[in-house]
Coordinates of N, CA and C in Angstrom, one line a residue:
X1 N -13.9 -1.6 -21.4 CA -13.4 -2.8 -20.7 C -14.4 -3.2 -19.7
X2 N -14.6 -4.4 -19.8 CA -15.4 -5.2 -19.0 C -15.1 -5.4 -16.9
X3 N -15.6 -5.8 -16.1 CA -14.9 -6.1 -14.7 C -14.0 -7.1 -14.8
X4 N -14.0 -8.1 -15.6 CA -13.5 -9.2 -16.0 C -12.6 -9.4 -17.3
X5 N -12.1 -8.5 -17.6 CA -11.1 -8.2 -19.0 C -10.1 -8.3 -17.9
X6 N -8.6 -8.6 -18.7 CA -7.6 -8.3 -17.7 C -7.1 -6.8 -18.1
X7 N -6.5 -6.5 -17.5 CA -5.6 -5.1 -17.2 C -4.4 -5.6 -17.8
X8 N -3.7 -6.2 -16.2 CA -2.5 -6.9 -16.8 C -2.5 -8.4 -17.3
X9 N -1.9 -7.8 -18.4 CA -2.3 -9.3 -19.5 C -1.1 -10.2 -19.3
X10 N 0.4 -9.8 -18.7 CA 1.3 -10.8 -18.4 C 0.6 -11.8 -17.3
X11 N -0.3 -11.4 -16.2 CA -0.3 -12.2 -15.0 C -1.7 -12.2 -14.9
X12 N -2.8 -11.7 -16.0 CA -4.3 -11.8 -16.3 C -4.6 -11.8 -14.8
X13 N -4.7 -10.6 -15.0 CA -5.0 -9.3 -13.3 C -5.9 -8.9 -13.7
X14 N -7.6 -9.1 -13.8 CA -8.7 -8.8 -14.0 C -8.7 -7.3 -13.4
X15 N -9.7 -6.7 -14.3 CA -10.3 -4.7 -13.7 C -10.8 -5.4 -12.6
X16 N -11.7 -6.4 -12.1 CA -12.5 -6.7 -11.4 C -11.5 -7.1 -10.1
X17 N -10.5 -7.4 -9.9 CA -9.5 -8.1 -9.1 C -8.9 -6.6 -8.8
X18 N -8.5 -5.6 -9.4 CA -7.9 -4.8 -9.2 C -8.9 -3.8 -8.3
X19 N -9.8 -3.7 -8.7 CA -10.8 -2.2 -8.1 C -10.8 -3.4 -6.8
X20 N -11.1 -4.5 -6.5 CA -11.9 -5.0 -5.2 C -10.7 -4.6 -4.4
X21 N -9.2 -5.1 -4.9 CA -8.0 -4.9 -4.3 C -8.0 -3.4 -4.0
X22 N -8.2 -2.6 -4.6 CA -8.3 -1.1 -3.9 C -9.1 -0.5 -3.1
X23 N -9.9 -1.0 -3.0 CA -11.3 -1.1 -1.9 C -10.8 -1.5 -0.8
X24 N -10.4 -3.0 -0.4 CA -10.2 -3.6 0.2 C -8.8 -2.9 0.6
X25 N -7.4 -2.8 0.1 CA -5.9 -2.2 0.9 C -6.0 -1.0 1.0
X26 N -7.1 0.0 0.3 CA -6.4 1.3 0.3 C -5.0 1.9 0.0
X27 N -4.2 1.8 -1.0 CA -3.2 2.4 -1.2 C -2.8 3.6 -1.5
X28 N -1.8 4.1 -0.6 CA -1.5 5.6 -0.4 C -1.0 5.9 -2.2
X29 N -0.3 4.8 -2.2 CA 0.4 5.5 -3.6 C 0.2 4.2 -4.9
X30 N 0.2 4.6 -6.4 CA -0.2 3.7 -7.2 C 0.8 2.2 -7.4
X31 N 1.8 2.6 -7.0 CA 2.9 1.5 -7.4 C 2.5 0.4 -6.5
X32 N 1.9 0.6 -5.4 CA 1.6 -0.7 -4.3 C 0.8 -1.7 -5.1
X33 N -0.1 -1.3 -6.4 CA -0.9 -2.0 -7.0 C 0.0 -3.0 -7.5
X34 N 0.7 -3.5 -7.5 CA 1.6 -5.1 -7.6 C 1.7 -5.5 -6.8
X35 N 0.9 -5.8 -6.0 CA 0.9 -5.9 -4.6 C -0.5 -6.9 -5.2
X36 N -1.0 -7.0 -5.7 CA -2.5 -7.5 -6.3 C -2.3 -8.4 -7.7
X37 N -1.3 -9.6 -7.1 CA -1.3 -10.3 -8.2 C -0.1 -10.4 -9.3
X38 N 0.9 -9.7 -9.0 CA 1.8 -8.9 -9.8 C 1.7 -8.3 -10.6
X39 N 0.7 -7.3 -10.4 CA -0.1 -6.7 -11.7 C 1.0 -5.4 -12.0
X40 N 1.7 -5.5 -13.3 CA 2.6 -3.9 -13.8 C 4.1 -4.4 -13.7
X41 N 4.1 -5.7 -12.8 CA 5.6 -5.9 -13.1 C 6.1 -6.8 -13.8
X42 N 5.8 -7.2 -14.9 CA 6.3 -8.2 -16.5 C 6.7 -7.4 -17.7
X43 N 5.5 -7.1 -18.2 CA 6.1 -6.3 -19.6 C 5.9 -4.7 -19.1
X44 N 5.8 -4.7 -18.1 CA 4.8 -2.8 -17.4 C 4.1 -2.0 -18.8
X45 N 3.0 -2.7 -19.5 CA 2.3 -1.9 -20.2 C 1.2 -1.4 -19.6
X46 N 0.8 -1.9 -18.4 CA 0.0 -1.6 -17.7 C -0.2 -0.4 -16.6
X47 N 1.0 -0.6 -16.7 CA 1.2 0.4 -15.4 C 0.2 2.0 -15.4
X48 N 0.1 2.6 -17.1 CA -0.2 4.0 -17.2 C -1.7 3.7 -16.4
X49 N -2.4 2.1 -17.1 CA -3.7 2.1 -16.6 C -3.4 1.8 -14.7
X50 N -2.8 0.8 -14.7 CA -3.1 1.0 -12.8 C -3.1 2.5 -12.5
X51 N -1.9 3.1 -13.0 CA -2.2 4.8 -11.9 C -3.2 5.4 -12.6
X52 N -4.1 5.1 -13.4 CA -5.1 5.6 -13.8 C -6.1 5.0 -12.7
X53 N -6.8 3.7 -12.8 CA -7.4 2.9 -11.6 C -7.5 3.4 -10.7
X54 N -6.3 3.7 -9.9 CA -6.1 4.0 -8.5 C -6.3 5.7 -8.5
X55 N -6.1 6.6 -9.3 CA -6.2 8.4 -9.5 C -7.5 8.1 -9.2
X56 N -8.4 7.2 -10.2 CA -10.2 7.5 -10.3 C -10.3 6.9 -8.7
X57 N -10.1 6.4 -8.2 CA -10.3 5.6 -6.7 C -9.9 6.5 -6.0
X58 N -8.7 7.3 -5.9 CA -8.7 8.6 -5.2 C -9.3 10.0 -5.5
X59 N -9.8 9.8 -6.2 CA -11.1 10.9 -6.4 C -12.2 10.8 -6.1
X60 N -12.2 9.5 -5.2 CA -13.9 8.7 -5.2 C -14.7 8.3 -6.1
X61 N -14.1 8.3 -7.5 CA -14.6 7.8 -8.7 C -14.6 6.5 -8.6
X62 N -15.7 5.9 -9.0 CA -15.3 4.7 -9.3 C -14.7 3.8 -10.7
X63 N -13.2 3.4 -10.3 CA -12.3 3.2 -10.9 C -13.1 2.5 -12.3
X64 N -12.6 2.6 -13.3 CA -13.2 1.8 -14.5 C -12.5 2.6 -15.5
X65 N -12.0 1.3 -16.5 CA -10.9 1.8 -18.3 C -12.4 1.8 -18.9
X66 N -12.3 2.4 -20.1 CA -13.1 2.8 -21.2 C -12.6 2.0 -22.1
X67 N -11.5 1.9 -22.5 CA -10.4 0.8 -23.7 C -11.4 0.0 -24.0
X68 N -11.7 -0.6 -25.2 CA -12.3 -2.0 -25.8 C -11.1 -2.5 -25.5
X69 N -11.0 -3.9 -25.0 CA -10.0 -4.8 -24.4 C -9.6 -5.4 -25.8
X70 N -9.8 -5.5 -26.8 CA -9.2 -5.6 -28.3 C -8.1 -4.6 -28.6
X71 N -8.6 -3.6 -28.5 CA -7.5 -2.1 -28.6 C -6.4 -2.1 -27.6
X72 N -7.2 -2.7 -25.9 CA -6.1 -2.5 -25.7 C -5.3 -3.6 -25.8
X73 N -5.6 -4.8 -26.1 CA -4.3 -6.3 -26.3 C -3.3 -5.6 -27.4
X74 N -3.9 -5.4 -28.8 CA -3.5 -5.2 -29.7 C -2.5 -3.6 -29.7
X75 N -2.5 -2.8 -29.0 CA -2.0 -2.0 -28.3 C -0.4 -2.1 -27.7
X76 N -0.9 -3.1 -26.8 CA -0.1 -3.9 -25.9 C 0.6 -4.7 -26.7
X77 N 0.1 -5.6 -27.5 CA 1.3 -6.4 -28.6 C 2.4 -5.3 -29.8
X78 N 1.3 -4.1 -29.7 CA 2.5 -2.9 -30.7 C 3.6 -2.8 -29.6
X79 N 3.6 -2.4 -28.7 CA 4.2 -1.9 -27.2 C 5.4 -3.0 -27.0
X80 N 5.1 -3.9 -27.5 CA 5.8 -5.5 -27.2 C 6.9 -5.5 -28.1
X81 N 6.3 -5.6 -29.2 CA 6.8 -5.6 -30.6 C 8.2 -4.6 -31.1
X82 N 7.8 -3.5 -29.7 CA 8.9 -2.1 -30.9 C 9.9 -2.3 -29.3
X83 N 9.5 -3.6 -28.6 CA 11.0 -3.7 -27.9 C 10.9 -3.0 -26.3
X84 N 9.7 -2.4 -25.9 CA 9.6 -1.6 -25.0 C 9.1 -2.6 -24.0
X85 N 9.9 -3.6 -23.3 CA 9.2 -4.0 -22.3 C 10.4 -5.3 -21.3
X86 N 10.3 -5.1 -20.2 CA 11.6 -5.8 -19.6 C 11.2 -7.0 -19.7
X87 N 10.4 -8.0 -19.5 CA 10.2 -9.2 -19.4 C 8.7 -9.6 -19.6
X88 N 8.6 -11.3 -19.7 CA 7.4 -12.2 -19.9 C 6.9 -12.0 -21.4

């Protein structure tokens, strides 16, 4: 995944928007990352990746998905599809 792929694809919350947002607030805990856009609160397929984001940023890693952004849409539309998701 690119800086500029979205993450969350309900509210197209760019990797690139997310890591600068975690740089910039520091959050103690992963859920605050909706805090950046509404990123994790629509269909929450995203979510596994934000507390992934934010774990590598508390490690001092620098945050970044591996996912081809294909895999993960297409992913995210199975996820959709079998009913798993509260809204958008």
């Amino acid at each position: 995944m690119q800086a500029d792929d979205h993450v969350c694809l309900c509210f197209r919350v760019s990797q690139r928007k997310l890591v600068n947002w975690l740089k910039r607030e520091q959050p103690a805990v992963a859920s605050r990352m909706s805090e950046c856009l509404g990123a994790g609160t629509g269909c929450q397929w995203c979510v596994p990746f934000l507390r992934k984001l934010h774990s590598q940023w508390r490690a001092g890693e620098e945050p970044g998905l591996t996912v081809s952004p294909n895999r993960f849409a297409s992913s995210r539309d199975a996820y959709r599809n079998r009913g798993n998701h509260t809204q958008t």
